mmCIF file of C-alpha atoms in Angstrom:
data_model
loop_
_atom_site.group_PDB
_atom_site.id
_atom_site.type_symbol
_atom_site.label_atom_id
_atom_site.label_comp_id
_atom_site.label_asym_id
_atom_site.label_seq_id
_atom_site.Cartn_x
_atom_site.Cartn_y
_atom_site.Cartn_z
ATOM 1 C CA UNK C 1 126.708 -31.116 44.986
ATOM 2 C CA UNK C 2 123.578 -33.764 45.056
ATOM 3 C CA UNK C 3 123.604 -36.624 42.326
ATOM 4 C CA UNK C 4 122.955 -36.322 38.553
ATOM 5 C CA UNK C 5 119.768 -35.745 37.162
ATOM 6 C CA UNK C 6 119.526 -35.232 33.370
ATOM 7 C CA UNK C 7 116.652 -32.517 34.010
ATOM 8 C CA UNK C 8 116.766 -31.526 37.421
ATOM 9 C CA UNK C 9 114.507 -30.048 39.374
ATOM 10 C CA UNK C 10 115.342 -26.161 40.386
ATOM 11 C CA UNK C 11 114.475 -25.759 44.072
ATOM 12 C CA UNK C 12 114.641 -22.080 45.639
ATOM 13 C CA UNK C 13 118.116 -20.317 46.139
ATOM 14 C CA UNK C 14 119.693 -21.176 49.375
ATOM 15 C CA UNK C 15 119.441 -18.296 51.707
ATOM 16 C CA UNK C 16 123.174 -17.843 52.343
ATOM 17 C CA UNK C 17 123.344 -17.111 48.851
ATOM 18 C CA UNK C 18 120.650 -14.620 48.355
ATOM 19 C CA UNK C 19 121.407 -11.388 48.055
ATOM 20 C CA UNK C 20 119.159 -8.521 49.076
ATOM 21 C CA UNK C 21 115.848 -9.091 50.033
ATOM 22 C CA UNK C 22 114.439 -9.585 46.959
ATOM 23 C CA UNK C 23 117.059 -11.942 46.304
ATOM 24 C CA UNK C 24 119.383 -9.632 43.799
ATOM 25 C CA UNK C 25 122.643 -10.262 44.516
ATOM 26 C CA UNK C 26 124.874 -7.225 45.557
ATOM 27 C CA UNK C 27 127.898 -7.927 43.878
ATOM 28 C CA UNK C 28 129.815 -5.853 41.343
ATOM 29 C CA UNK C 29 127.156 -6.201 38.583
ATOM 30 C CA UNK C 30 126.109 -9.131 36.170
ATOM 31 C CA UNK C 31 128.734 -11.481 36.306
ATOM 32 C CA UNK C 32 127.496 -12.373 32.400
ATOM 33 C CA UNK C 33 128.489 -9.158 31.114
ATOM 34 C CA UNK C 34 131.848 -8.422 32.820
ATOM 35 C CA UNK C 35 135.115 -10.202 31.588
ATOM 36 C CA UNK C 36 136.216 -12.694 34.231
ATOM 37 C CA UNK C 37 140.068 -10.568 34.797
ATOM 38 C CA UNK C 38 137.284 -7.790 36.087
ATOM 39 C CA UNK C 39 135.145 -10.057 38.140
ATOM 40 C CA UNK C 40 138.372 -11.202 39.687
ATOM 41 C CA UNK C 41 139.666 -7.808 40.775
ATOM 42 C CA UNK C 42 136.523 -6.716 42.090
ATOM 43 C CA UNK C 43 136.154 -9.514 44.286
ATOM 44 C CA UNK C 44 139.948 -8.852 44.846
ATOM 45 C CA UNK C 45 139.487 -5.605 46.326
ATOM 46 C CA UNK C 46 136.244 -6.300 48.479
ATOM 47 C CA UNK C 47 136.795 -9.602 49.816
ATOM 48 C CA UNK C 48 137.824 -9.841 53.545
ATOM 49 C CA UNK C 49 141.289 -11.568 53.793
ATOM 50 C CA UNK C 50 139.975 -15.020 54.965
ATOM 51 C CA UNK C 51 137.667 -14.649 51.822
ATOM 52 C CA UNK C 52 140.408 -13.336 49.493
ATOM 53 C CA UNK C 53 142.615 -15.796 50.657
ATOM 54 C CA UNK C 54 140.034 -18.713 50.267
ATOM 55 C CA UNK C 55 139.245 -17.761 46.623
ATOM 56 C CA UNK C 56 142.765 -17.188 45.384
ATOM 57 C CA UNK C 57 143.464 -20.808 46.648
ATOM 58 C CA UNK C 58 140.629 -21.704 45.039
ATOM 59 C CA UNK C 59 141.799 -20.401 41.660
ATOM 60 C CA UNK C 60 145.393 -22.007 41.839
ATOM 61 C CA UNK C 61 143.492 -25.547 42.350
ATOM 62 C CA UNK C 62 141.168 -24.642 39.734
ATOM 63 C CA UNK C 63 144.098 -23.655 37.361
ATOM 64 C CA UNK C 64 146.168 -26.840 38.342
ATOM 65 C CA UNK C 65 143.721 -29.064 37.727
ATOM 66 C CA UNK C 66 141.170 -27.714 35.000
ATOM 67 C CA UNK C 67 138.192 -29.747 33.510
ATOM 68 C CA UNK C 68 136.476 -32.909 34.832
ATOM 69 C CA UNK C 69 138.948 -35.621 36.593
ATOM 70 C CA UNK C 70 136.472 -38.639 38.072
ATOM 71 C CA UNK C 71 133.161 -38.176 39.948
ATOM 72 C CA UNK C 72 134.116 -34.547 41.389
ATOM 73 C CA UNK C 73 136.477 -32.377 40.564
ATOM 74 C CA UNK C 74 138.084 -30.357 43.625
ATOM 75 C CA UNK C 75 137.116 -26.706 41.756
ATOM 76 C CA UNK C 76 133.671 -28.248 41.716
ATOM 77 C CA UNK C 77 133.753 -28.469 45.477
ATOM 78 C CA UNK C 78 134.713 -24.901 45.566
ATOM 79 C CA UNK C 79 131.878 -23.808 43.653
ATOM 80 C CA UNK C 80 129.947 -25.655 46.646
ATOM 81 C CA UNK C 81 132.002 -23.684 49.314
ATOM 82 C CA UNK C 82 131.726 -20.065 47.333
ATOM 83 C CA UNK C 83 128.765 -19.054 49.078
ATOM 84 C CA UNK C 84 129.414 -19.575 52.586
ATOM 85 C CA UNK C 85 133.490 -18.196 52.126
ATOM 86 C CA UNK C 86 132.653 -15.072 50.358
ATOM 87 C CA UNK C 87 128.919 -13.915 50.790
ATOM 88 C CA UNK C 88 125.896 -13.855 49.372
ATOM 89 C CA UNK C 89 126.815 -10.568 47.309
ATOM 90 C CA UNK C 90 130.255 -11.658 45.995
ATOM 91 C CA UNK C 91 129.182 -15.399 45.364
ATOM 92 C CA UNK C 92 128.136 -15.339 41.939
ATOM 93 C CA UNK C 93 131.298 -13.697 40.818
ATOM 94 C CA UNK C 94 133.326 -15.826 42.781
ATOM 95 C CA UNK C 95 132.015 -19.031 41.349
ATOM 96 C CA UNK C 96 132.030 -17.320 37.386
ATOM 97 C CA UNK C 97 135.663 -16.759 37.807
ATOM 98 C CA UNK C 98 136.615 -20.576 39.589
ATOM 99 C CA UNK C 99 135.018 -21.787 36.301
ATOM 100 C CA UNK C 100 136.602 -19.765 33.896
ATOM 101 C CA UNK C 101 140.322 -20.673 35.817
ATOM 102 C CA UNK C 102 138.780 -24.471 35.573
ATOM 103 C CA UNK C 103 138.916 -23.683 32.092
ATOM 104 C CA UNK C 104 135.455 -24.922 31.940
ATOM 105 C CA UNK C 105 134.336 -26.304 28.794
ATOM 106 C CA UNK C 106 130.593 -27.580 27.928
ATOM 107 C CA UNK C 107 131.186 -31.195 29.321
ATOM 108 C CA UNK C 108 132.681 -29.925 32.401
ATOM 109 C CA UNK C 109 129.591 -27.054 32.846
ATOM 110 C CA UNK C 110 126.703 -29.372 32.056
ATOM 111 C CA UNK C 111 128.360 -31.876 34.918
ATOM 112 C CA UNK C 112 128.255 -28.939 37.393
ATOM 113 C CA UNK C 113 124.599 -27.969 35.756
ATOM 114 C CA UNK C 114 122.829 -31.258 36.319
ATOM 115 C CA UNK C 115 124.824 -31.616 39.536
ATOM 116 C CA UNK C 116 124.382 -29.154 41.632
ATOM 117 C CA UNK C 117 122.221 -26.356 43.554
ATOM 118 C CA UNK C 118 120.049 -23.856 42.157
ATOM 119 C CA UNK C 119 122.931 -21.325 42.748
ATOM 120 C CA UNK C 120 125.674 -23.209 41.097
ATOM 121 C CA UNK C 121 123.606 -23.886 37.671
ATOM 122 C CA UNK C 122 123.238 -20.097 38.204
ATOM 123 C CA UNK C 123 126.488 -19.491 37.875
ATOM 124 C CA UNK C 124 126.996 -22.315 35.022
ATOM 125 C CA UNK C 125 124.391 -19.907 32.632
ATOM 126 C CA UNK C 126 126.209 -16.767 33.796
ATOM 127 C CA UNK C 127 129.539 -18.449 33.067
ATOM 128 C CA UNK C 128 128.264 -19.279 29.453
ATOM 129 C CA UNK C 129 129.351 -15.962 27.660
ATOM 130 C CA UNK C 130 132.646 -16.111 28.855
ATOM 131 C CA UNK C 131 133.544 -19.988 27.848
ATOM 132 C CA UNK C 132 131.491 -21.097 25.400
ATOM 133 C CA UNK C 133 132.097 -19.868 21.822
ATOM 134 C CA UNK C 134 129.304 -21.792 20.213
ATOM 135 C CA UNK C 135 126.120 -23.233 20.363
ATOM 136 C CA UNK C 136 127.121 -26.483 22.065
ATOM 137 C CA UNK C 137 125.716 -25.442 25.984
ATOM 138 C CA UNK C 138 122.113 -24.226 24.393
ATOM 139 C CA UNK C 139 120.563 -27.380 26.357
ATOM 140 C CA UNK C 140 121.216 -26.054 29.641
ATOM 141 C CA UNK C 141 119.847 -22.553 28.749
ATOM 142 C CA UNK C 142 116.576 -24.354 27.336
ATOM 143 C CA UNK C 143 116.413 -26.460 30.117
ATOM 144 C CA UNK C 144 116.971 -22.929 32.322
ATOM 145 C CA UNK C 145 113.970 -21.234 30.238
ATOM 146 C CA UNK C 146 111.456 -24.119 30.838
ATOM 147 C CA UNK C 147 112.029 -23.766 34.822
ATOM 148 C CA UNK C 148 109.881 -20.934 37.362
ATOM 149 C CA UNK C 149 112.676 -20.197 38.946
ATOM 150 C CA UNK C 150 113.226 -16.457 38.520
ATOM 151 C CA UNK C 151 116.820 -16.334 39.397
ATOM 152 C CA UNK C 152 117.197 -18.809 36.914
ATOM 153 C CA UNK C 153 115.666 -17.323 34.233
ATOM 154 C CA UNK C 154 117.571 -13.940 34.548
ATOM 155 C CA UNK C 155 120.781 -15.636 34.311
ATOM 156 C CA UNK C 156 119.305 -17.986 31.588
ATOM 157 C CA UNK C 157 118.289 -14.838 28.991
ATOM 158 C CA UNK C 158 122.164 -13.133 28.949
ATOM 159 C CA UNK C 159 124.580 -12.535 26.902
ATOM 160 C CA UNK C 160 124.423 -16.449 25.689
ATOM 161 C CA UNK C 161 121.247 -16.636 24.634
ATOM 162 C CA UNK C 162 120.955 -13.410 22.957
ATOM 163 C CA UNK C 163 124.021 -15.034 20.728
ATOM 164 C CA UNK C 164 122.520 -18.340 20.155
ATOM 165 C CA UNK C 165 118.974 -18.682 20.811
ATOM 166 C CA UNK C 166 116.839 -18.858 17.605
ATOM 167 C CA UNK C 167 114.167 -16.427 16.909
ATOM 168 C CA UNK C 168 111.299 -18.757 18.002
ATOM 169 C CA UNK C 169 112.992 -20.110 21.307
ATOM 170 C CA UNK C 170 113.839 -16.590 22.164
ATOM 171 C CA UNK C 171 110.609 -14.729 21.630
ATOM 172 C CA UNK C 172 109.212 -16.989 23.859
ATOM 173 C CA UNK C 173 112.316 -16.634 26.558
ATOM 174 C CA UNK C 174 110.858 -12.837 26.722
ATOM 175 C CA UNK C 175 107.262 -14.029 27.188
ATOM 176 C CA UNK C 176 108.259 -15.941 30.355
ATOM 177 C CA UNK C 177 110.162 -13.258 31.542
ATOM 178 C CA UNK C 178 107.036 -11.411 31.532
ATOM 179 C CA UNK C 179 104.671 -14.332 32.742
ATOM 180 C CA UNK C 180 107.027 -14.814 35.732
ATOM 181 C CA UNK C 181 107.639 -10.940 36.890
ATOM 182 C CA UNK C 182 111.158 -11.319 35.776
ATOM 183 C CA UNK C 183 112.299 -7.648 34.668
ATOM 184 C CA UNK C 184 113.405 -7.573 30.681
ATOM 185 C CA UNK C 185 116.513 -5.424 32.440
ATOM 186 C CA UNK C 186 117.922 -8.764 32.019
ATOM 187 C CA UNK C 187 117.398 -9.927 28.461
ATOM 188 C CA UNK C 188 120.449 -9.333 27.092
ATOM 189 C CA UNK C 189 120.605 -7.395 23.689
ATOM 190 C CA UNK C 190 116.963 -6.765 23.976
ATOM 191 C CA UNK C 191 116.598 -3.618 21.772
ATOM 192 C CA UNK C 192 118.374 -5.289 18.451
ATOM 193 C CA UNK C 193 116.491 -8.243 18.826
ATOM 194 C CA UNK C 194 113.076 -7.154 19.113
ATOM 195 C CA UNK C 195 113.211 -4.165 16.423
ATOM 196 C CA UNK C 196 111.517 -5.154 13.254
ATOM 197 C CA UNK C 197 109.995 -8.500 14.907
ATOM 198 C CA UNK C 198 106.192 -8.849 13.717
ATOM 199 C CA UNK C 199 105.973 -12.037 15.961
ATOM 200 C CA UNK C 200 106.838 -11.468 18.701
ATOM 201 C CA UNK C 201 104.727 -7.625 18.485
ATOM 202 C CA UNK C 202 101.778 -10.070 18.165
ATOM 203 C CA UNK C 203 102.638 -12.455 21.129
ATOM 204 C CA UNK C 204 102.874 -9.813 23.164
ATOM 205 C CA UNK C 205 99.012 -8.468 21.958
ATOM 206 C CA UNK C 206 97.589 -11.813 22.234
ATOM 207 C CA UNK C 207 99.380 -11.889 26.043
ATOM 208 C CA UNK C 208 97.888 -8.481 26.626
ATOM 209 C CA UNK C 209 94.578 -9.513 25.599
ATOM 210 C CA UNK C 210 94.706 -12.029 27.338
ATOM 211 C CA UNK C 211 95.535 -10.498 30.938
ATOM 212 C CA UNK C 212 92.980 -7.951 29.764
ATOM 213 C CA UNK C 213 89.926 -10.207 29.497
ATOM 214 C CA UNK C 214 90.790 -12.267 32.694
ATOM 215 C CA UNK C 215 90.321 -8.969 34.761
ATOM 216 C CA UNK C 216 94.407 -8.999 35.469
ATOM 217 C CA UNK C 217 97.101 -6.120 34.787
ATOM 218 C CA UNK C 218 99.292 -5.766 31.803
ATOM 219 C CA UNK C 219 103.571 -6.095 33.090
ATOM 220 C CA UNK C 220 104.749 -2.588 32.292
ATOM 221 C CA UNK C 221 107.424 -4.497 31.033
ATOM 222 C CA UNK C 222 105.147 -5.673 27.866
ATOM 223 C CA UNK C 223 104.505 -2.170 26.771
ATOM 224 C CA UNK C 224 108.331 -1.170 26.734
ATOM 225 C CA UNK C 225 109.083 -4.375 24.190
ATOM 226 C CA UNK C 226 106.163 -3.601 22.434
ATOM 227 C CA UNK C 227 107.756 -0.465 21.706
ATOM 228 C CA UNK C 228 111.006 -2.326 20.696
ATOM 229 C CA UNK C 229 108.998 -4.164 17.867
ATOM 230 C CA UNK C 230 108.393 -1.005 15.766
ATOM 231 C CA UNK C 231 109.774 -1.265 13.212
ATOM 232 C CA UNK C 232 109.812 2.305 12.287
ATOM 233 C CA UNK C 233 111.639 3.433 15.136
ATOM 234 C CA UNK C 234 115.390 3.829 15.038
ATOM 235 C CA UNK C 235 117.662 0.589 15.043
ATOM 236 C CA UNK C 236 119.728 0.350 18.389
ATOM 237 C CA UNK C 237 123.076 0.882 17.776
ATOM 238 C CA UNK C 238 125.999 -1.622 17.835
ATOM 239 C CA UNK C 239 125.502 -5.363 19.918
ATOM 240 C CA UNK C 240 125.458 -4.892 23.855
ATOM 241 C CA UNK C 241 126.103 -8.497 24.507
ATOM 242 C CA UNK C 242 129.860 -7.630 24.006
ATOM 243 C CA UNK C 243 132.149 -7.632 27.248
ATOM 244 C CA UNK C 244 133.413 -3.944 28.674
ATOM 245 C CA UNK C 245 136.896 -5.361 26.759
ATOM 246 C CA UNK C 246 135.738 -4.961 23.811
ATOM 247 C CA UNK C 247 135.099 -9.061 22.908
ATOM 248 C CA UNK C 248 132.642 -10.702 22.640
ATOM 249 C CA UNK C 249 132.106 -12.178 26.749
#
């Protein structure tokens, strides 16, 4: 982890922790979405043992010693390690679930935040959902939104957000989405929140326009909220930003 910064700067993902080639990781889904007991037995049942053996460690540290103690805590050193011990495809569910045994609160997750790499404030805004019940961490989401990098973002507009972002600050979370090629796929709760929403139905028009005049394509993607906004259409059912266990992540 490099030194504290109170807005830092959000360099490109290390390699060893990109996933595919377009930098997707290959895990066992969004970390955001799944509850951390699920994260844990996925990564249970395709780790190698070295890797398996590494993490569970990892987790018994993380549970013996939870929250901040001094300049580093030794979980926080594990988030460093997750990476490199168990792959590019497994490492964002590795580090959700050594936060969530850290027992993580908002202090403890806006240390790691302005701390660390790219890939660990990553895992910080995926983390959100499962450990903050409130508002409190909405700083480190804002301060997510206002970065260009796109790995960032995705993880920035989950499950978190969608709970606690106000109607201004997330209309425009969807228009960067669309100015950076970041696919809406990962705006959590996207259908209940843009049905019925007049302002944001004429951001996006004035963002069409706008690509129109200067010669340059409209995002597919800008069409399919569009869509969303009608308010005549039929309301999406129930709130997807709940966890596969039934609570809210």
């Amino acid at each position: 982890m490099t030194s504290s910064n109170p807005t830092p700067r959000t360099p490109a993902a290390r390699p060893q922790d990109t996933g595919g080639p377009d930098g997707t990781p290959d895990g066992p889904g969004t970390p955001a979405l799944l509850p951390p007991q699920e994260l844990h037995a996925h990564l249970t049942a395709h780790l190698g043992g070295a890797a398996r053996a590494w993490l569970d460690q990892a987790l018994d540290e993380a549970a013996a010693h939870p929250g901040v103690h001094g300049p580093l805590s030794v979980w926080e050193l594990r988030l460093a390690e997750a990476g490199r011990r168990c792959g590019a495809g497994h490492a964002d569910a590795a580090r959700v679930v050594i936060l969530h045994a850290a027992r993580a609160g908002t202090e403890a997750l806006t240390r790691v935040y302005q701390q660390g790499t790219a890939d660990e404030r990553r895992a910080v805004l995926l983390a959100l959902p499962h450990l903050v019940p409130g508002p409190e961490a909405l700083p480190l989401v804002e301060d997510a939104l206002r970065t260009n990098d796109t790995r960032l973002l995705a993880a920035a507009v989950g499950p978190y957000a969608a709970r606690h972002l106000d109607a201004h600050q997330w209309r425009h979370a969807v228009l960067k989405c669309l100015f950076t090629g970041v696919a809406v796929d990962h705006v959590a709760d996207l259908p209940r929140r843009a049905h019925g929403d007049a302002e944001l139905a004429r951001m996006l028009a004035d963002y069409a326009a706008e690509r129109t005049a200067a010669g340059r394509p409209v995002p597919a993607d800008l069409h399919r909220v569009l869509a969303l906004t009608d308010p005549t259409s039929a309301p999406p059912a129930g709130d997807n930003t709940r966890g596969s266990d039934g609570k809210e992540s």
